[in-house]
Amino acid sequence: MTHDDLTISKYDLLFEPIKIGPKVLKNRFYQVPHCIGAGSDKPGFQAAHRSIKAEGGWGAINTEYCSIHPEADDTHRVSARIWDEGDVRNLSAMTSEIHKYGALAGVELWYGGAHAPCMETRQTARGPSQYASEFESLTYCHEMDYDDIRRVQGFYVEAARRARDAGFDIIYCYGAHSYLPLQFLSKYYNKRTDKYGGSFENRARFWIETLEQMKAAVGSECAIATRFAVDTLIGEEGIEVERDGLKFVELADDVVDLWDVNVGDIAEWGEDAGPSRFYRQGHQLSWQKFVKQASKKCVLGVGRFTDPEKMVEVIRNGELDVIGAARPSIADPFLPQKIRDGRLDDIRTCIGCNVCISRWEIGGPPMICTQNATAGEEFRRGWHPERFPKKGSDDSILVVGAGPAGSECARVLMERGYVVHLVDSAEKVGGYVNDVASLPGLGEWSYHRDYREVQLTKLLKRNRDNQIALGGKRLSVDDVLNYGADKVVVATGAHWVADGTNCLTHAPIPGLDGARRDNVLTPEDVIRGTKPIGKRVVILNADPYYMAPSLAQKLAEAGHQVTVATGVELGRYMHFTLEAPNMHRMLHELHINVLGNTWASRVEDGRIELYNIWGDGHKRTYTGPGKMPRSANTTHAWHEFDTLVLVTARRSDDTLFRGLKARASEWDARGIKGVYVIGDAWAPKLIADATFDGQRLAREIEEANPQEPKPYRREAAVYGSPYQPGGSYEIRYQG
Amino acid sequence: MKILVPVKRVASLDDEFELRDDGRDVDPDFCEFDLNEFDEYALETAVLIKESAPEGAVEVVVLTIGPDDADDTLRKALAKGADRAIRVDDADLGDADRVAIARAIAKVAEREEPGLVLCGAQSSDFGHAQTGMSVAALLGWPRVAVVSRLDYAPGTATATVERELEGGLVERLEVETPAVLTIQLGINTPRYASLRAIKQANAKAIESLAPADLGLSAGETGGAGALSRVRRVYVPERGKSEMIEGTPAQQAARLLEIIEEVQG
């Protein structure tokens, strides 16, 4: 028996088919519904992103949540919609592409209640009781009477028929994340006293009836699934798995073909889509594992499963039948195929940063992925995650900097067949990721580096002309000019500034603009442990992401007394990545003192003068040049510190690029056809965007001006052609 | 003044490999070949000496014994700063041992008359650490093995070298030149070749010599010139485990058999 055979037999269990209602799922890899920003309005994006996973071996692939009616309009966020024939036509693109690979296509029928603000349709959602959403601002629902209930159940049935017509094999009634069916089931929302409220049976009635009606309408042709938060994590006010959770599974089991089970609610759905900062693989199993005790049907669940050993264990232990995945399927659409082929070291393991999710939370931009730069680019740029166009020339390429941008660029260039020299003064591939991954809770982020390191090592073997030179001195402008490369890619990254320059004043902080002080540190100083840190630490923050909270945690856990003075909302972007709630809890537990709305006017030795940014007068008056239009801010006060950490701004390390640019007249004589800059060296950005830069340049390096991206294919409504079959496009007024 | 750097094209094994039919080596189809890591340090030592001297004062000559496949290894050395490359092609190479190889190196040294011969302390595939010492013995030159530091001004009559000993001790020696030194890992940081240097190296001619060109007779090279012979290369048997299956009676019977086997 060879090594490969062993691998296959070991994971055989993951490739066993399983019946779900009238359909057969060909294996145990299941892409649960997840948002991407495509919806029904970007059918090419939708079809390509989902079908790439079918090609990569996933047994079933779902849409994101799919609105059944204009009363469920989540604008500004992007859902799919299946309201009419136009939506059916557009979503059919996805189902037909998925079916080409023998996979099943699923749709998650959704009605939001008060969580859907209906900002586009201007309709009003109905709900079990009238409540204001704890998730969305300023939205109340209309409390349903029996007519309303029948009407909304009818929306589900009509949507299910349209979904069947669009070619979907699996049709969901979506009751996780606090959406309508769960709102009926949960006492947290349902305050009714009629036959749809009160007792468990009454609270379950809406959901059961809806499932029955859907099954009657399409159940002979399609599998009926339901996504159920078996525990809403708020105790007996909500759903608890061993009480209403299991009772509901037993009650509904006959009308459900497939249970998709998770925990949590919508306001804190990071308890389901758990970021790696707080949750490991399989973090929901403590709740999910009960479901199979109460169900005879197929049970699936997510938990950022990336490791085939764990997947097999979960199925073998009888905890789940099918491995659900959203994020791991984004990071590596070919995860199932790589497991089947025994290519485990080729898996792009999800790092659990939740930057994919952040785009939905922000409200609709296309999804991105830190690990997989091709995610979301399948249709519009024609990027396949595993296939690369052959090189367009014999140019040799020098890539300076092996961080996220440089390592990705070098990898893709080598995949394309170019001869690449990748150079970094650090001893290891990874650049900024190596710093970030050493922060508390962010260890899994190092998978970003690991993937590139492993692939680059393989690519070196594939073509011995490639070279990775680590740990040498930094290349000077002359070194690069004399290197002999036809093209040069500069990916030299960025650094945290030491003078307090920030997004509030766009200037250094007085007292920090001269020589560096020994007790004033940058994040790099803290991470690399190069300077002593005193007992009382002040972190001055103007960065809206994880750096200040992470350093506060690291230092508080090491016994320092930490105050964070922040001029921007601390960890604002972490709301989008679903890390914020537990981050705030943790800062509280660690007794970290957070001073919000606070900025600094000057720093002296061992003390910093802070002020409230709203401390000047609210009335605005013009009193002449040189005078402020508001009364003076009188909130300034000195705070003492032993160590001050500045998380105020990053700045590109662009000396090399600018030096090369300044000597552009010499390029020709030295055989240099072009010098390009990517990633943080162009402008500091998310690791995902730096990685994208690297992939993008590598794919477009033959273009006339590869520094600037080629236009991508846009999907937008076309004037002159109606969206609805038989509709119109001309401007028409009533009357 | 010349520095001669003999280099070896070493093999590293793939994850899985097979032995040659005669059982005396690994089938080369299962090997990756590259410049011996120890030789990279020897080469860098030579190039640093060259760079510390006036332009043109020092010539670094690399040498390998092997078929034309080994030209890649020489070109890599040229790209990293060697000035000239020589390959001695020995049709009977397969059975050569360190001494047979050293005879060819010594002949080249006699021809080139270098001030120093810098070898890697050992090869990463076989690790005998004998070739350099054999060259010194054949030439009758002073030699120092496993050098971790070298101070040498080109053209001077002596070099100062250091060796690391047990317990953190350092031995400093003064050695007359010409001498043969074998160089330890970590003495410097070998450079990477730039694309320009690689292109230039690829354009350079490699001097190819037959043993006869060096005045070596058939009995002095290959297997005939070797003082040792590889009898067998093999993977030792590891501890075995066996899943005993069948009915309890069958299992007991098999267990008895094993006990008897082990007891002999």
Short mmCIF file of N, CA and C in Angstrom, two decimals, chain A residues 396 421 464 467-470 482-485 670, chain B residues 16 32-34 192-199:
data_model
loop_
_atom_site.label_atom_id
_atom_site.label_comp_id
_atom_site.label_asym_id
_atom_site.label_seq_id
_atom_site.Cartn_x
_atom_site.Cartn_y
_atom_site.Cartn_z
N SER A 396 12.85 37.83 -16.42
CA SER A 396 13.16 37.41 -15.06
C SER A 396 12.70 38.52 -14.12
N HIS A 421 13.32 35.75 -8.45
CA HIS A 421 14.18 35.83 -7.26
C HIS A 421 13.42 36.63 -6.20
N ARG A 464 14.59 25.16 -10.84
CA ARG A 464 15.77 25.45 -10.02
C ARG A 464 16.34 26.83 -10.30
N GLN A 467 14.77 31.46 -6.99
CA GLN A 467 15.63 31.59 -5.81
C GLN A 467 14.92 32.39 -4.73
N ILE A 468 15.06 31.95 -3.48
CA ILE A 468 14.57 32.74 -2.35
C ILE A 468 15.77 33.05 -1.48
N ALA A 469 16.08 34.31 -1.36
CA ALA A 469 17.25 34.74 -0.60
C ALA A 469 16.78 35.46 0.66
N LEU A 470 16.93 34.80 1.80
CA LEU A 470 16.46 35.38 3.06
C LEU A 470 17.65 35.73 3.94
N ASN A 482 21.56 46.84 -10.35
CA ASN A 482 22.60 45.95 -10.90
C ASN A 482 22.22 44.47 -10.82
N TYR A 483 21.01 44.19 -10.38
CA TYR A 483 20.66 42.80 -10.09
C TYR A 483 20.54 41.95 -11.34
N GLY A 484 20.19 42.62 -12.44
CA GLY A 484 20.06 41.86 -13.68
C GLY A 484 18.66 41.35 -13.95
N ALA A 485 17.68 41.84 -13.19
CA ALA A 485 16.29 41.41 -13.42
C ALA A 485 15.67 42.25 -14.51
N ARG A 670 20.30 49.27 -17.88
CA ARG A 670 20.55 48.11 -17.02
C ARG A 670 19.58 46.97 -17.32
N GLU B 16 10.42 9.38 -0.77
CA GLU B 16 10.49 7.95 -1.02
C GLU B 16 11.57 7.70 -2.05
N GLU B 32 17.60 14.59 -5.50
CA GLU B 32 17.77 15.98 -5.95
C GLU B 32 19.25 16.28 -5.81
N PHE B 33 19.78 17.02 -6.77
CA PHE B 33 21.22 17.32 -6.70
C PHE B 33 21.44 18.81 -6.51
N ASP B 34 22.42 19.13 -5.71
CA ASP B 34 22.72 20.54 -5.49
C ASP B 34 24.17 20.68 -5.03
N TYR B 192 23.68 34.90 -2.06
CA TYR B 192 22.84 34.40 -3.15
C TYR B 192 23.31 35.07 -4.44
N ALA B 193 23.16 34.39 -5.51
CA ALA B 193 23.57 34.96 -6.79
C ALA B 193 22.49 35.88 -7.32
N SER B 194 22.90 36.99 -7.91
CA SER B 194 21.91 37.85 -8.56
C SER B 194 21.60 37.29 -9.94
N LEU B 195 20.52 37.76 -10.51
CA LEU B 195 20.16 37.30 -11.86
C LEU B 195 21.25 37.65 -12.87
N ARG B 196 21.88 38.81 -12.67
CA ARG B 196 22.96 39.20 -13.59
C ARG B 196 24.11 38.21 -13.49
N ALA B 197 24.49 37.88 -12.24
CA ALA B 197 25.61 36.96 -12.04
C ALA B 197 25.29 35.58 -12.62
N ILE B 198 24.04 35.16 -12.51
CA ILE B 198 23.64 33.86 -13.06
C ILE B 198 23.75 33.88 -14.58
N LYS B 199 23.28 34.98 -15.18
CA LYS B 199 23.36 35.09 -16.64
C LYS B 199 24.82 35.07 -17.09
#
